Amino acid sequence: MTENAQQQPTAPHTELPTQYAPAEVEGALYERWVDKGYFAADAKSEKPPYTIVIPPPNVTGSLHLGHAFQHTLMDALTRRKRMQGFEALWLPGMDHAGIATQNKVEQQLAEEGKSRHDLGREEFVERVWQWKEEYGGKILGQMRRLGDGVDWDRERFTMDEGLSKAVLTIFKKLYDDELIYRAERIINWCPRCLTAISDIEVEYQEDDGELVSIKYGEGEETLVVATTRAETMLGDTAVAVHPDDERYQHLIGKRIKLPLTDRSIPVVADTHVDPEFGTGAVKVTPAHDPNDFAIGQRHGLESITVMDERAVITAHGPFQGLDRFEARSAIVAALRSQGRIVAEKRPYVHSVGHCSRCKTTIEPRLSMQWWVKVGPLAKAAGDAVRDGRVRIHPEDMSKRYFDWVDNMHDWCISRQLWWGHRIPVWYGPDGEVVCVGPDEEPPTGEGWRQDTDVLDTWFSSGLWPFSTLGWPEQTEDLRKFYPTDVLLTGHDIIFFWVARMMMFGLYAMDGEVPFKTIALTGLVRDERGKKMSKSFGNVVDPLDWMDKYGSDAVRFTLARGANPGTDVPIGEDWVQASRNFANKIWNATRFALMNGATVEGPLPSPEQMSATDRWILSRLNKTVAQVDAYYEDFQFAKLSDALFHFAWDEVFDWYVELSKTTFQAGGESAKVSQRVLGEVLDVTLKLLHPIVPFVTDTLWTTLTGGESVVIADWPKDSGFRDAAAEQEIESLQSVITEVRRFRADQGLQPGQRVPARLTLDGTALAPHEAAIRQLLRLQPEGESFSATATLPVAGATVALDLSGTIDVAAERKRLAKDLAAAEKEKAQATAKLGNEAFLAKAPDNVVDKIRGRLAKADEDIARIQSQLDKLPPA
């Protein structure tokens, strides 16, 4: 049924340990794969390329469930393509993680009683490199534990020499094309990290604050403004009202007294003000609020900075030197003493931005920074998806992408850090500004200095799909493996990373997209669907589960929950169930080998096969086709589920069980089934391999004697179908399932043997009598046989003699009691649902619950009555 099944290099081994022990297999097997070069991609190969670049984890990071989830899916895609004959490159690497890494080293210095300023910039950066070599990259070893089939020879780091050259090249190109500029604007400032951060690095949460209403001005020329940040009033340079607001027409253009200062400020009219909100008047602090900055620009207002980089008040007066929160309380107290507090609301819950790195409250701050003019770049990124050059999957996620790229603001790319790619701009003694490319010499001489800022980490990671392949050099790797095929990543970083790669890829690579498909996943959550968080106490270290259950079990659990774009709940019970599945694969293959399953020789013709053989091969080929279709649509949950049920239910629970009688009988039929079972296992292990690589490689090499399933051919659907055999075995399954259910209902033990008469003549089930009797523990009827229960199923009849196995009278009494209880439940539910007054008042969820009770009662009544009907008279 598969091309390579007849081309195995050596005779198979037939011995397996009685139990599968992942810890004894996985580590050594992974190193063997790497040593053999299975994951190395060849740019000179004539095979068609297939490329995925790994979303580079932070050098400070360690493997969490989110990583394990996405890496499992990327690995599955790459392993399958490699087996399909593609030159598959899965390229690994790490991000230098500017703020996070600098914080790590600064914490280390603090323990020594030092700061980075004690070392100076050059020595501090050297210290960070030392930290990176000693402590960074722990996640790379953990990726090996998971089984990541990446090309380690191509591992990259965003601060390595090649990627640094790429950063300087594109900065220079953008600068020369006037797409990078320097300007003073409001940015998000972290007073703890002492750097600007982008909008997408700000996390908003509901905080308890205070809303105070303050009276500005004197006498008739007064108005009231409300604020949650009273400390910023020291930098107010206007009060704004709507131009059509009749309440303030007499004040527009006039100046009023700013409390607690010796300044007066104008009242300006601006359409940005909502006259329906609050008092309809807003304080304007251009240096400390982005909206106020825009108002200030429109009205030519002065921008007064009243806080330093640590959010300490710098404005002259009694509040100078106070932290912003200390100043807030002191200013409100001073205003209250002057009778200027009109109203106070505490607590006032409102959304407040926090630094995603250190959780410090963000301070909007006027600052001179470097910016990317994103307009033309964002348009190109949007057009590439709209015209179909890039596909977003699932398609409904496209809206989120367009919402971002169509409304993107210019990107602040400078960071006030020492660790990172330093901005390649030099300033001269007479105001000169020179941008220096990677192959250019910076200006020298007295008075020349380089910009002290570094670039946002996302600037370098935005180049990842092409910089990792050697750009700006026109390398063999770049020609072979760009554009990449799939970007698989979480929907939460569309804004951080996906859009930036699209912008830079299209710009740097002359309009060629960085990837053909963006496959977006959900986020991993706990078994109750709750976000994993240290504060919730529900964070799981996947390495703990790998130690306990094996990497395959973790991978299969994650893949089985991976519906496109949908969050993935995961619990330890599910990992344990996946471990059981791995054990099932192991035990079933071991049984098959012990019973002569083989891949040697050609597959017998359908005419030589039994209906059971033809059925499993028909189902096998349907499964191959189904799995292929699911892979192409990134339906990992569906393909994992299809493989689980095919392997466990159809192969191990049915085909293996049905073949036992054939194997025991021996002869030509046994040889045919041994070859069919070998074929089915060969293909099934290949289909499972991309998701559960360790156990499948161990079993496949034992079964086939082949070198490794990693480099085996991916199965192809041969087109073989046998509808008649499928119908025949479905009938057989119906008989066995129905009789098993009846036995269980009667309280018979699974191994308890029962005399039975089978009437199979005239049905397709006649050849299966031996299998039916063996699977159902049915012994021959004997001379004293008396049919006490008769079960007509699928055109056949199974008559059972239960006279020596159960107390019919006691069983009838028990079932009658259960029937009465079910009928009572039905009567109560029916009465409630028939009560119009109850239905009018009861909540929908209560009514739905009662409807469910009624449906359950109906099911119970039908089931119990059926059991009673099948019992002989007492």
PDB file of N, CA and C in Angstrom, residues 426-454:
ATOM      1  N   TRP A 426      26.118  59.383  14.306  1.00  0.00           N
ATOM      2  CA  TRP A 426      27.128  60.200  14.996  1.00  0.00           C
ATOM      3  C   TRP A 426      26.763  61.681  14.878  1.00  0.00           C
ATOM      4  N   TYR A 427      27.017  62.410  15.958  1.00  0.00           N
ATOM      5  CA  TYR A 427      26.748  63.850  16.001  1.00  0.00           C
ATOM      6  C   TYR A 427      28.086  64.593  16.043  1.00  0.00           C
ATOM      7  N   GLY A 428      28.175  65.632  15.221  1.00  0.00           N
ATOM      8  CA  GLY A 428      29.409  66.392  15.149  1.00  0.00           C
ATOM      9  C   GLY A 428      29.390  67.629  16.024  1.00  0.00           C
ATOM     10  N   PRO A 429      30.559  68.278  16.176  1.00  0.00           N
ATOM     11  CA  PRO A 429      30.673  69.452  17.057  1.00  0.00           C
ATOM     12  C   PRO A 429      29.884  70.657  16.557  1.00  0.00           C
ATOM     13  N   ASP A 430      29.567  70.687  15.261  1.00  0.00           N
ATOM     14  CA  ASP A 430      28.838  71.829  14.703  1.00  0.00           C
ATOM     15  C   ASP A 430      27.418  71.450  14.301  1.00  0.00           C
ATOM     16  N   GLY A 431      26.858  70.439  14.980  1.00  0.00           N
ATOM     17  CA  GLY A 431      25.477  70.043  14.711  1.00  0.00           C
ATOM     18  C   GLY A 431      25.324  69.047  13.583  1.00  0.00           C
ATOM     19  N   GLU A 432      26.402  68.486  13.070  1.00  0.00           N
ATOM     20  CA  GLU A 432      26.312  67.491  12.004  1.00  0.00           C
ATOM     21  C   GLU A 432      25.652  66.213  12.519  1.00  0.00           C
ATOM     22  N   VAL A 433      24.936  65.546  11.633  1.00  0.00           N
ATOM     23  CA  VAL A 433      24.320  64.247  11.939  1.00  0.00           C
ATOM     24  C   VAL A 433      24.673  63.303  10.794  1.00  0.00           C
ATOM     25  N   VAL A 434      25.375  62.206  11.122  1.00  0.00           N
ATOM     26  CA  VAL A 434      25.824  61.260  10.097  1.00  0.00           C
ATOM     27  C   VAL A 434      25.377  59.847  10.467  1.00  0.00           C
ATOM     28  N   CYS A 435      24.664  59.196   9.546  1.00  0.00           N
ATOM     29  CA  CYS A 435      24.276  57.786   9.731  1.00  0.00           C
ATOM     30  C   CYS A 435      25.313  56.924   9.028  1.00  0.00           C
ATOM     31  N   VAL A 436      25.845  55.947   9.738  1.00  0.00           N
ATOM     32  CA  VAL A 436      26.959  55.148   9.240  1.00  0.00           C
ATOM     33  C   VAL A 436      26.498  53.718   8.963  1.00  0.00           C
ATOM     34  N   GLY A 437      26.730  53.253   7.732  1.00  0.00           N
ATOM     35  CA  GLY A 437      26.386  51.890   7.355  1.00  0.00           C
ATOM     36  C   GLY A 437      27.430  50.903   7.832  1.00  0.00           C
ATOM     37  N   PRO A 438      27.168  49.604   7.638  1.00  0.00           N
ATOM     38  CA  PRO A 438      28.050  48.575   8.205  1.00  0.00           C
ATOM     39  C   PRO A 438      29.451  48.557   7.595  1.00  0.00           C
ATOM     40  N   ASP A 439      29.597  49.021   6.353  1.00  0.00           N
ATOM     41  CA  ASP A 439      30.904  48.990   5.697  1.00  0.00           C
ATOM     42  C   ASP A 439      31.536  50.374   5.620  1.00  0.00           C
ATOM     43  N   GLU A 440      31.017  51.309   6.406  1.00  0.00           N
ATOM     44  CA  GLU A 440      31.515  52.680   6.398  1.00  0.00           C
ATOM     45  C   GLU A 440      32.233  52.984   7.703  1.00  0.00           C
ATOM     46  N   GLU A 441      33.207  53.881   7.620  1.00  0.00           N
ATOM     47  CA  GLU A 441      33.937  54.298   8.805  1.00  0.00           C
ATOM     48  C   GLU A 441      33.209  55.461   9.468  1.00  0.00           C
ATOM     49  N   PRO A 442      32.996  55.395  10.782  1.00  0.00           N
ATOM     50  CA  PRO A 442      32.351  56.524  11.463  1.00  0.00           C
ATOM     51  C   PRO A 442      33.289  57.725  11.482  1.00  0.00           C
ATOM     52  N   PRO A 443      32.708  58.936  11.536  1.00  0.00           N
ATOM     53  CA  PRO A 443      33.542  60.135  11.605  1.00  0.00           C
ATOM     54  C   PRO A 443      34.337  60.174  12.906  1.00  0.00           C
ATOM     55  N   THR A 444      35.532  60.709  12.807  1.00  0.00           N
ATOM     56  CA  THR A 444      36.391  60.801  13.984  1.00  0.00           C
ATOM     57  C   THR A 444      36.823  62.243  14.187  1.00  0.00           C
ATOM     58  N   GLY A 445      37.431  62.494  15.286  1.00  0.00           N
ATOM     59  CA  GLY A 445      37.909  63.837  15.573  1.00  0.00           C
ATOM     60  C   GLY A 445      37.236  64.394  16.799  1.00  0.00           C
ATOM     61  N   GLU A 446      37.718  65.508  17.238  1.00  0.00           N
ATOM     62  CA  GLU A 446      37.216  66.126  18.461  1.00  0.00           C
ATOM     63  C   GLU A 446      35.759  66.552  18.307  1.00  0.00           C
ATOM     64  N   GLY A 447      34.964  66.187  19.315  1.00  0.00           N
ATOM     65  CA  GLY A 447      33.577  66.631  19.329  1.00  0.00           C
ATOM     66  C   GLY A 447      32.591  65.664  18.708  1.00  0.00           C
ATOM     67  N   TRP A 448      33.078  64.620  18.018  1.00  0.00           N
ATOM     68  CA  TRP A 448      32.159  63.635  17.433  1.00  0.00           C
ATOM     69  C   TRP A 448      31.786  62.576  18.482  1.00  0.00           C
ATOM     70  N   ARG A 449      30.499  62.212  18.496  1.00  0.00           N
ATOM     71  CA  ARG A 449      30.033  61.221  19.470  1.00  0.00           C
ATOM     72  C   ARG A 449      28.897  60.413  18.846  1.00  0.00           C
ATOM     73  N   GLN A 450      28.812  59.143  19.252  1.00  0.00           N
ATOM     74  CA  GLN A 450      27.741  58.283  18.750  1.00  0.00           C
ATOM     75  C   GLN A 450      26.511  58.421  19.632  1.00  0.00           C
ATOM     76  N   ASP A 451      25.360  58.287  19.021  1.00  0.00           N
ATOM     77  CA  ASP A 451      24.101  58.275  19.781  1.00  0.00           C
ATOM     78  C   ASP A 451      24.198  57.199  20.865  1.00  0.00           C
ATOM     79  N   THR A 452      23.720  57.513  22.050  1.00  0.00           N
ATOM     80  CA  THR A 452      23.854  56.583  23.182  1.00  0.00           C
ATOM     81  C   THR A 452      22.760  55.526  23.230  1.00  0.00           C
ATOM     82  N   ASP A 453      21.679  55.697  22.476  1.00  0.00           N
ATOM     83  CA  ASP A 453      20.557  54.773  22.549  1.00  0.00           C
ATOM     84  C   ASP A 453      20.830  53.497  21.748  1.00  0.00           C
ATOM     85  N   VAL A 454      20.068  52.456  22.085  1.00  0.00           N
ATOM     86  CA  VAL A 454      20.083  51.223  21.295  1.00  0.00           C
ATOM     87  C   VAL A 454      18.709  51.047  20.653  1.00  0.00           C
TER      88      VAL A 454
END
